[in-house]
Short mmCIF file of C-alpha atoms in Angstrom, two decimals:
data_model
loop_
_atom_site.label_atom_id
_atom_site.label_comp_id
_atom_site.label_asym_id
_atom_site.label_seq_id
_atom_site.Cartn_x
_atom_site.Cartn_y
_atom_site.Cartn_z
CA MET A 267 0.00 0.00 0.00
CA SER A 268 1.41 3.43 -0.93
CA ALA A 269 2.25 6.06 1.70
CA SER A 270 -0.62 8.25 0.51
CA ARG A 271 -3.11 5.40 0.85
CA THR A 272 -1.72 4.47 4.29
CA SER A 273 -2.28 8.02 5.55
CA GLU A 274 -5.99 7.68 4.71
CA VAL A 275 -6.55 4.44 6.66
CA PRO A 276 -8.61 4.98 9.86
CA THR A 277 -6.59 3.99 12.93
CA LEU A 278 -6.95 3.96 16.71
CA LEU A 279 -4.20 4.99 19.12
CA VAL A 280 -4.61 2.87 22.26
CA LYS A 281 -2.66 4.18 25.29
CA ILE A 282 -2.28 2.19 28.52
CA PHE A 283 -0.52 3.58 31.59
CA GLY A 284 -0.06 2.52 35.17
CA LYS A 285 2.08 0.30 37.40
CA ASP A 286 4.22 -2.06 35.35
CA ARG A 287 4.13 -5.82 35.86
CA PRO A 288 4.43 -8.92 33.68
CA GLY A 289 1.53 -9.66 31.34
CA ILE A 290 0.30 -6.13 30.55
CA THR A 291 1.46 -6.08 26.94
CA ALA A 292 0.22 -9.62 26.27
CA GLY A 293 -3.11 -8.81 27.90
CA LEU A 294 -3.70 -5.69 25.80
CA PHE A 295 -3.01 -7.40 22.49
CA ASP A 296 -5.01 -10.44 23.48
CA THR A 297 -7.93 -8.06 24.08
CA LEU A 298 -7.41 -6.33 20.73
CA ALA A 299 -7.07 -9.64 18.89
CA ALA A 300 -10.76 -10.34 19.46
CA PHE A 301 -11.53 -7.47 17.06
CA CYS A 302 -9.17 -8.65 14.26
CA VAL A 303 -7.23 -5.39 14.06
CA ASP A 304 -3.75 -5.05 12.54
CA VAL A 305 -0.85 -3.55 14.45
CA VAL A 306 0.63 -0.47 12.77
CA ASP A 307 3.04 0.66 15.50
CA ILE A 308 3.98 -0.08 19.13
CA GLU A 309 5.87 2.01 21.66
CA GLN A 310 6.47 1.08 25.29
CA VAL A 311 8.51 2.70 28.05
CA VAL A 312 8.89 2.02 31.76
CA THR A 313 10.07 4.76 34.11
CA ARG A 314 10.42 4.11 37.86
CA GLY A 315 8.06 1.19 37.60
CA ARG A 316 5.36 3.08 35.67
CA LEU A 317 4.49 1.81 32.21
CA VAL A 318 3.25 3.74 29.19
CA LEU A 319 2.22 1.43 26.33
CA CYS A 320 0.97 2.82 23.03
CA ALA A 321 -0.48 0.66 20.27
CA LEU A 322 -1.50 2.09 16.92
CA VAL A 323 -3.98 -0.32 15.28
CA THR A 324 -6.31 -0.33 12.33
CA GLU A 325 -9.96 0.48 12.93
CA PRO A 326 -12.08 -2.65 13.58
CA ALA A 327 -14.91 -3.74 11.29
CA ALA A 328 -17.89 -1.41 10.97
CA GLY A 329 -19.96 -1.19 14.12
CA LEU A 330 -17.32 -2.72 16.41
CA GLU A 331 -15.36 0.36 17.50
CA GLY A 332 -17.65 1.02 20.45
CA ALA A 333 -17.31 -2.58 21.64
CA LEU A 334 -13.52 -2.39 21.28
CA ARG A 335 -13.35 0.78 23.35
CA SER A 336 -15.57 -0.67 26.06
CA THR A 337 -13.66 -3.94 26.20
CA VAL A 338 -10.24 -2.24 26.38
CA HIS A 339 -11.40 0.07 29.19
CA SER A 340 -12.88 -2.86 31.13
CA TRP A 341 -9.68 -4.85 30.75
CA ALA A 342 -7.58 -1.85 31.86
CA ASP A 343 -9.80 -1.36 34.94
CA SER A 344 -9.38 -5.04 35.83
CA MET A 345 -5.59 -4.57 35.68
CA LYS A 346 -5.78 -1.33 37.71
CA MET A 347 -4.48 0.55 34.67
CA GLN A 348 -5.78 3.58 32.81
CA ALA A 349 -6.66 3.59 29.11
CA GLU A 350 -7.10 6.27 26.47
CA ILE A 351 -8.21 5.61 22.88
CA ILE A 352 -7.90 8.28 20.17
CA SER A 353 -9.35 8.00 16.65
CA GLY A 354 -7.38 9.25 13.67
CA HIS A 355 -5.95 8.37 10.29
CA GLY A 356 -2.74 6.73 9.21
CA ASP A 357 0.65 6.27 10.85
CA ASN A 358 3.18 8.73 12.29
CA ARG A 359 4.06 11.58 9.96
CA PRO A 360 7.22 10.89 7.95
CA ARG A 361 10.44 11.92 9.67
CA GLY A 362 12.29 14.84 8.15
CA LEU A 363 15.50 14.40 6.18
CA GLY A 364 18.67 14.36 8.20
CA ARG A 365 18.80 11.96 11.15
CA SER A 366 21.19 12.25 14.05
CA LEU A 367 21.79 10.79 17.47
CA VAL A 368 22.49 13.29 20.21
CA THR A 369 24.10 11.84 23.34
CA VAL A 370 23.99 14.02 26.45
CA LEU A 371 26.14 13.23 29.51
CA GLY A 372 25.41 14.94 32.81
CA HIS A 373 26.93 14.61 36.26
CA PRO A 374 24.17 15.34 37.18
CA LEU A 375 21.84 15.96 34.25
CA THR A 376 19.60 18.84 35.31
CA ALA A 377 16.15 19.82 34.09
CA GLU A 378 17.59 23.19 33.06
CA SER A 379 20.24 21.68 30.81
CA THR A 380 17.77 19.18 29.33
CA ALA A 381 15.36 22.02 28.53
CA ALA A 382 18.17 23.97 26.87
CA VAL A 383 19.18 21.00 24.69
CA ALA A 384 15.58 20.36 23.61
CA ALA A 385 15.05 24.04 22.85
CA ARG A 386 18.23 24.26 20.80
CA ILE A 387 17.24 21.19 18.77
CA ALA A 388 13.87 22.78 18.03
CA LYS A 389 15.50 26.09 17.08
CA THR A 390 17.64 24.32 14.45
CA GLY A 391 14.48 22.87 12.89
CA GLY A 392 15.03 19.41 14.33
CA ASN A 393 12.37 17.17 15.82
CA ILE A 394 13.01 14.78 18.73
CA ASP A 395 11.63 11.41 17.65
CA ARG A 396 12.78 9.32 20.60
CA ILE A 397 14.60 9.67 23.92
CA PHE A 398 16.37 6.77 25.57
CA ARG A 399 18.50 6.53 28.72
CA LEU A 400 21.84 4.83 28.17
CA ALA A 401 23.20 5.00 31.71
CA LYS A 402 22.30 6.23 35.18
CA TYR A 403 25.80 6.01 36.70
CA PRO A 404 28.57 6.99 37.00
CA VAL A 405 26.95 9.68 34.85
CA THR A 406 23.45 10.09 33.48
CA ALA A 407 23.60 9.47 29.73
CA VAL A 408 20.57 10.11 27.50
CA GLU A 409 20.26 9.67 23.75
CA PHE A 410 17.96 11.81 21.59
CA ALA A 411 17.04 10.59 18.10
CA VAL A 412 16.58 13.73 16.02
CA SER A 413 15.32 14.22 12.47
CA GLY A 414 14.71 17.20 10.22
CA VAL A 415 18.17 18.79 10.41
CA GLU A 416 21.55 17.71 9.07
CA THR A 417 24.14 16.42 11.53
CA GLU A 418 26.85 19.08 11.11
CA PRO A 419 24.70 22.18 11.78
CA LEU A 420 23.02 20.35 14.67
CA ARG A 421 26.42 19.49 16.16
CA THR A 422 27.63 23.07 15.77
CA ALA A 423 24.54 24.42 17.50
CA LEU A 424 24.60 21.99 20.42
CA VAL A 425 28.29 21.55 21.19
CA SER A 426 28.78 25.29 21.57
CA ASP A 427 26.25 25.25 24.44
CA ALA A 428 27.67 22.24 26.29
CA ALA A 429 30.33 23.90 28.44
CA ALA A 430 27.99 26.67 29.60
CA LEU A 431 25.36 24.08 30.54
CA GLY A 432 27.84 21.89 32.44
CA ILE A 433 27.14 18.84 30.25
CA ASP A 434 28.85 16.90 27.48
CA ILE A 435 27.14 16.50 24.11
CA ALA A 436 28.04 14.26 21.17
CA VAL A 437 26.21 14.43 17.83
CA VAL A 438 26.66 11.68 15.22
CA ALA A 439 24.78 10.73 12.09
CA ALA A 440 22.27 7.91 12.59
CA GLY A 441 22.56 4.84 10.41
CA LEU A 442 23.84 1.31 10.15
CA HIS A 443 27.48 2.45 10.33
CA ARG A 444 27.06 3.15 14.04
CA ARG A 445 26.77 -0.57 14.68
CA ALA A 446 29.55 -1.52 12.27
CA GLN A 447 32.93 -2.70 13.42
CA ARG A 448 35.10 0.20 14.46
CA LEU A 449 38.62 1.11 15.40
CA VAL A 450 39.20 3.10 18.59
CA VAL A 451 42.58 4.79 19.03
CA MET A 452 43.57 6.54 22.24
CA ASP A 453 46.28 8.82 23.46
CA VAL A 454 48.01 7.36 26.52
CA ASP A 455 49.22 10.01 28.97
CA SER A 456 46.30 11.64 30.85
CA THR A 457 43.86 9.66 28.69
CA LEU A 458 44.31 5.89 28.95
CA ILE A 459 46.38 6.45 32.08
CA GLN A 460 46.21 9.14 34.74
CA ASP A 461 49.90 9.95 34.54
CA GLU A 462 52.39 11.70 32.27
CA VAL A 463 54.99 8.95 31.80
CA ILE A 464 57.90 11.31 31.25
CA GLU A 465 57.13 12.91 34.61
CA LEU A 466 57.29 9.49 36.26
CA PHE A 467 60.77 9.03 34.79
CA ALA A 468 61.68 12.59 35.78
CA ALA A 469 60.72 11.91 39.39
CA HIS A 470 63.43 9.23 39.51
CA ALA A 471 65.91 11.65 37.91
CA GLY A 472 65.10 14.46 40.35
CA CYS A 473 63.88 16.88 37.65
CA GLU A 474 60.10 16.40 37.87
CA ASP A 475 59.22 20.09 38.25
CA GLN A 476 61.27 21.13 35.22
CA VAL A 477 59.76 18.40 33.04
CA ALA A 478 56.19 19.05 34.24
CA GLU A 479 56.45 22.72 33.33
CA VAL A 480 57.58 21.96 29.78
CA THR A 481 54.94 19.19 29.40
CA ALA A 482 52.11 21.53 30.41
CA ALA A 483 53.22 24.18 27.93
CA ALA A 484 53.45 21.60 25.13
CA MET A 485 49.98 20.20 25.87
CA ARG A 486 48.53 23.71 25.77
CA GLY A 487 50.03 24.14 22.32
CA GLU A 488 52.49 26.80 23.43
CA LEU A 489 55.61 24.83 22.48
CA ASP A 490 56.57 22.67 19.51
CA PHE A 491 56.10 19.10 20.70
CA GLU A 492 59.26 17.65 19.13
CA GLN A 493 61.49 20.34 20.59
CA SER A 494 59.88 20.02 23.99
CA LEU A 495 60.24 16.22 23.89
CA HIS A 496 63.97 16.40 23.16
CA ALA A 497 64.44 18.98 25.92
CA ARG A 498 62.63 16.85 28.48
CA VAL A 499 64.25 13.56 27.51
CA ALA A 500 67.71 15.17 27.72
CA LEU A 501 67.10 15.68 31.44
CA LEU A 502 66.84 11.90 31.88
CA ALA A 503 70.40 11.22 30.67
CA GLY A 504 72.26 8.84 32.96
CA LEU A 505 69.17 7.31 34.54
CA HIS A 506 69.60 3.55 35.11
CA ALA A 507 67.46 1.33 32.84
CA SER A 508 66.04 -0.48 35.88
CA VAL A 509 63.82 2.57 36.35
CA VAL A 510 61.72 1.34 33.40
CA SER A 511 60.18 -1.49 35.42
CA LYS A 512 59.59 0.85 38.35
CA VAL A 513 57.74 3.33 36.10
CA ARG A 514 55.61 0.53 34.64
CA GLY A 515 54.57 -0.35 38.19
CA GLU A 516 53.66 3.28 38.95
CA VAL A 517 51.36 3.74 35.94
CA ARG A 518 47.71 4.13 36.96
CA LEU A 519 44.93 3.37 34.50
CA THR A 520 42.22 5.98 34.17
CA PRO A 521 38.97 4.93 35.91
CA GLY A 522 36.90 2.93 33.43
CA ALA A 523 39.82 2.21 31.09
CA ARG A 524 39.74 -1.54 31.52
CA THR A 525 35.93 -1.61 31.17
CA LEU A 526 36.12 0.44 27.98
CA ILE A 527 38.70 -1.80 26.33
CA ARG A 528 37.14 -5.07 27.51
CA THR A 529 33.71 -4.04 26.21
CA LEU A 530 35.02 -2.82 22.86
CA LYS A 531 36.95 -6.05 22.34
CA ARG A 532 33.85 -8.13 23.12
CA LEU A 533 31.99 -6.21 20.44
CA GLY A 534 34.66 -7.02 17.88
CA TYR A 535 36.18 -3.54 17.81
CA GLN A 536 39.91 -3.09 17.38
CA VAL A 537 41.67 -0.87 19.90
CA GLY A 538 45.00 0.89 19.74
CA VAL A 539 47.12 3.57 21.37
CA VAL A 540 49.41 6.24 19.98
CA SER A 541 51.62 8.14 22.35
CA GLY A 542 54.16 10.90 22.53
CA GLY A 543 55.45 8.86 25.45
CA PHE A 544 57.58 5.76 25.25
CA THR A 545 57.40 2.20 23.98
CA GLN A 546 59.01 1.09 27.22
CA VAL A 547 55.56 1.67 28.76
CA THR A 548 53.12 1.35 25.84
CA ASP A 549 54.39 -2.12 24.88
CA ASP A 550 53.60 -3.27 28.41
CA LEU A 551 50.13 -1.71 28.24
CA LYS A 552 49.48 -3.36 24.88
CA GLU A 553 50.26 -6.79 26.27
CA ARG A 554 48.46 -6.28 29.57
CA LEU A 555 45.27 -4.84 28.07
CA GLY A 556 45.14 -6.93 24.88
CA LEU A 557 45.42 -3.96 22.54
CA ASP A 558 45.62 -4.48 18.78
CA PHE A 559 47.94 -1.56 18.00
CA ALA A 560 50.48 0.54 19.89
CA HIS A 561 53.05 3.06 18.73
CA ALA A 562 55.17 5.53 20.69
CA ASN A 563 58.65 7.02 20.92
CA THR A 564 61.51 4.87 22.16
CA LEU A 565 64.01 5.96 24.78
CA GLU A 566 67.58 5.10 23.80
CA ILE A 567 69.34 2.88 26.33
CA VAL A 568 73.08 2.21 26.07
CA ASP A 569 75.13 0.21 28.58
CA GLY A 570 72.15 -0.04 30.90
CA LYS A 571 71.48 3.70 31.08
CA LEU A 572 69.21 6.22 29.35
CA THR A 573 71.21 8.42 26.98
CA GLY A 574 68.79 11.35 27.05
CA ARG A 575 67.81 10.72 23.43
CA VAL A 576 64.99 9.00 21.55
CA ILE A 577 65.35 6.57 18.64
CA GLY A 578 63.64 6.95 15.27
CA ASP A 579 60.87 9.26 14.08
CA ILE A 580 59.09 11.30 16.72
CA VAL A 581 55.40 10.61 17.34
CA ASP A 582 54.12 14.18 17.30
CA ARG A 583 50.81 15.83 16.40
CA ALA A 584 51.01 15.02 12.69
CA GLY A 585 52.45 11.59 13.44
CA LYS A 586 49.46 10.60 15.56
CA ALA A 587 47.10 11.36 12.68
CA ARG A 588 49.28 9.34 10.28
CA LEU A 589 49.27 6.41 12.69
CA LEU A 590 45.48 6.56 13.00
CA ARG A 591 45.22 6.27 9.21
CA ARG A 592 47.76 3.43 9.16
CA PHE A 593 45.98 1.50 11.90
CA ALA A 594 42.66 1.98 10.09
CA ALA A 595 44.13 0.64 6.85
CA GLU A 596 45.63 -2.38 8.64
CA ALA A 597 42.37 -3.04 10.47
CA GLY A 598 40.30 -2.72 7.28
CA VAL A 599 38.13 -0.03 8.87
CA PRO A 600 37.13 3.12 6.94
CA LEU A 601 38.44 6.30 8.54
CA ALA A 602 34.84 7.46 8.98
CA GLN A 603 34.31 4.54 11.39
CA THR A 604 37.27 5.37 13.61
CA VAL A 605 37.10 6.95 17.05
CA ALA A 606 40.02 8.91 18.47
CA ILE A 607 40.34 9.95 22.11
CA GLY A 608 42.87 12.42 23.49
CA ASP A 609 43.46 15.37 25.78
CA GLY A 610 46.33 17.49 24.44
CA ALA A 611 47.08 19.84 21.56
CA ASN A 612 49.26 17.16 19.96
CA ASP A 613 46.13 14.97 19.66
CA LEU A 614 44.16 17.51 17.60
CA ASP A 615 45.10 16.27 14.11
CA MET A 616 44.18 12.72 15.13
CA LEU A 617 40.87 13.82 16.68
CA ASN A 618 39.90 15.78 13.58
CA ALA A 619 40.93 12.98 11.19
CA ALA A 620 38.76 10.38 12.96
CA GLY A 621 35.09 9.83 12.27
CA LEU A 622 34.48 10.82 15.89
CA GLY A 623 37.07 12.75 17.86
CA VAL A 624 36.58 12.81 21.63
CA ALA A 625 38.40 15.35 23.79
CA PHE A 626 38.75 13.61 27.16
CA ASN A 627 39.17 16.01 30.11
CA ALA A 628 41.10 18.07 27.62
CA LYS A 629 42.76 21.46 27.50
CA PRO A 630 40.41 24.29 26.34
CA VAL A 631 42.01 24.53 22.88
CA VAL A 632 41.32 20.83 22.36
CA ARG A 633 37.72 20.90 23.65
CA GLU A 634 36.90 23.73 21.27
CA ALA A 635 38.32 21.97 18.21
CA ALA A 636 37.20 18.34 18.77
CA HIS A 637 33.89 16.84 17.62
CA THR A 638 32.82 16.32 21.20
CA ALA A 639 34.18 16.53 24.72
CA VAL A 640 33.87 14.34 27.80
CA ASN A 641 34.65 16.14 31.03
CA VAL A 642 34.01 13.42 33.62
CA PRO A 643 36.88 11.26 34.94
CA PHE A 644 35.50 7.95 33.63
CA LEU A 645 36.93 6.70 30.35
CA ASP A 646 34.17 4.13 29.85
CA THR A 647 31.64 6.94 29.33
CA VAL A 648 32.91 6.94 25.74
CA LEU A 649 30.87 3.73 25.32
CA TYR A 650 27.68 5.76 25.64
CA LEU A 651 28.73 7.94 22.71
CA LEU A 652 28.72 4.71 20.68
CA GLY A 653 25.17 3.84 21.79
CA ILE A 654 26.27 1.12 24.24
CA THR A 655 24.23 1.12 27.44
CA ARG A 656 25.46 0.58 30.98
CA GLU A 657 23.09 -2.37 31.31
CA GLU A 658 24.66 -4.04 28.25
CA VAL A 659 28.14 -3.61 29.74
CA GLU A 660 27.09 -5.08 33.08
CA ALA A 661 25.20 -7.96 31.46
CA ALA A 662 28.27 -8.89 29.44
CA ASP A 663 30.40 -8.79 32.58
CA ALA A 664 27.93 -11.01 34.43
CA HIS A 665 27.89 -13.69 31.72
CA GLU A 666 31.58 -13.77 30.88
CA GLU A 667 34.53 -14.37 33.14
CA THR A 668 36.34 -11.07 33.53
CA ASP A 669 40.04 -10.46 34.01
CA PRO A 670 41.39 -10.94 37.54
CA ALA A 671 41.75 -7.83 39.65
CA ASP A 672 44.63 -5.66 38.50
CA PRO A 673 46.20 -3.27 41.02
CA HIS A 674 46.82 -0.81 38.18
CA ASP A 675 43.14 -0.57 37.24
CA GLU A 676 41.49 2.36 38.97
CA GLY A 677 38.07 1.85 37.36
#
């Protein structure tokens, strides 16, 4: 039947609401079945134990609508539910062109910020077709399905409001690609881990303050990364190579890091890291976390001591973007289906090259330039930006033996 003919078909919208319990949905459709109606659409939601069930059905045979209404109301009364039946024609109106998924993260998510997001969507010409909660802790994550406006202008309109509202917002195009296999590539220092590795080495060399000052300036984009790296590494000259194992033991994973990687791997995603830090640490992380890719700078060690130099090409801002492309090619994943996560200015090229670039607790210059920002200290919140719910993560953990406790894992 054509869309124009469908819009002319008489239909009834049957709404049931009240305390949720097993058997309500089956009972309603068993009641409707007696009148030989066809189901056009169904929507059901449960919030704090209260159910709202909507069934859009074709009009029954001539003369039976009154009996259907009476029977549905009687059934609802017997179930201590309320019913409402509205006559009309056809199905839902067609959704507008341009479909996006807007993920909002709040810690907490306030009514004020939710109102502002909804108002901004409406102002862009978008319509909210569906709202779904992805997680209730450690943050509240809600997904809005929006139609009627293209993704890029919607993202521009919403992301600019996020910081002022105290929330994080991600806007991605809806479609099958969201469920396709992806590649996720992360920065390491202050992203996958809580530390700056070079500062851990510097603490053993007695020059932590000097190195930290240069690191901060480089991450803000005030210094050329390669020059700053050489300057910092030079301060480590003479340090005994045994410090490497000590630094590995001092590295602290970001809260949620292990959950993020474990969940992505279960879904068939490939996961990698690129770092302006050192292979002496990233190789260990790759093995320990089961990563697919890892690339970083390498500290030169001669006669059991650090020389104060690095070997080979420097992994800098441009290098991280090149590595993202290389990993994507090796993984057989289109660049549009890659996700990059980072916090510093040297991550910007990588974040912008990826299909989705996530600034994680990032410097202001990075938050402003990335596709989206996450400003809560839980790395696994990135899962919600991919449409993965907290319940799905927990269910997978409950049905599959997880890794033994790791003293490095803070989340």
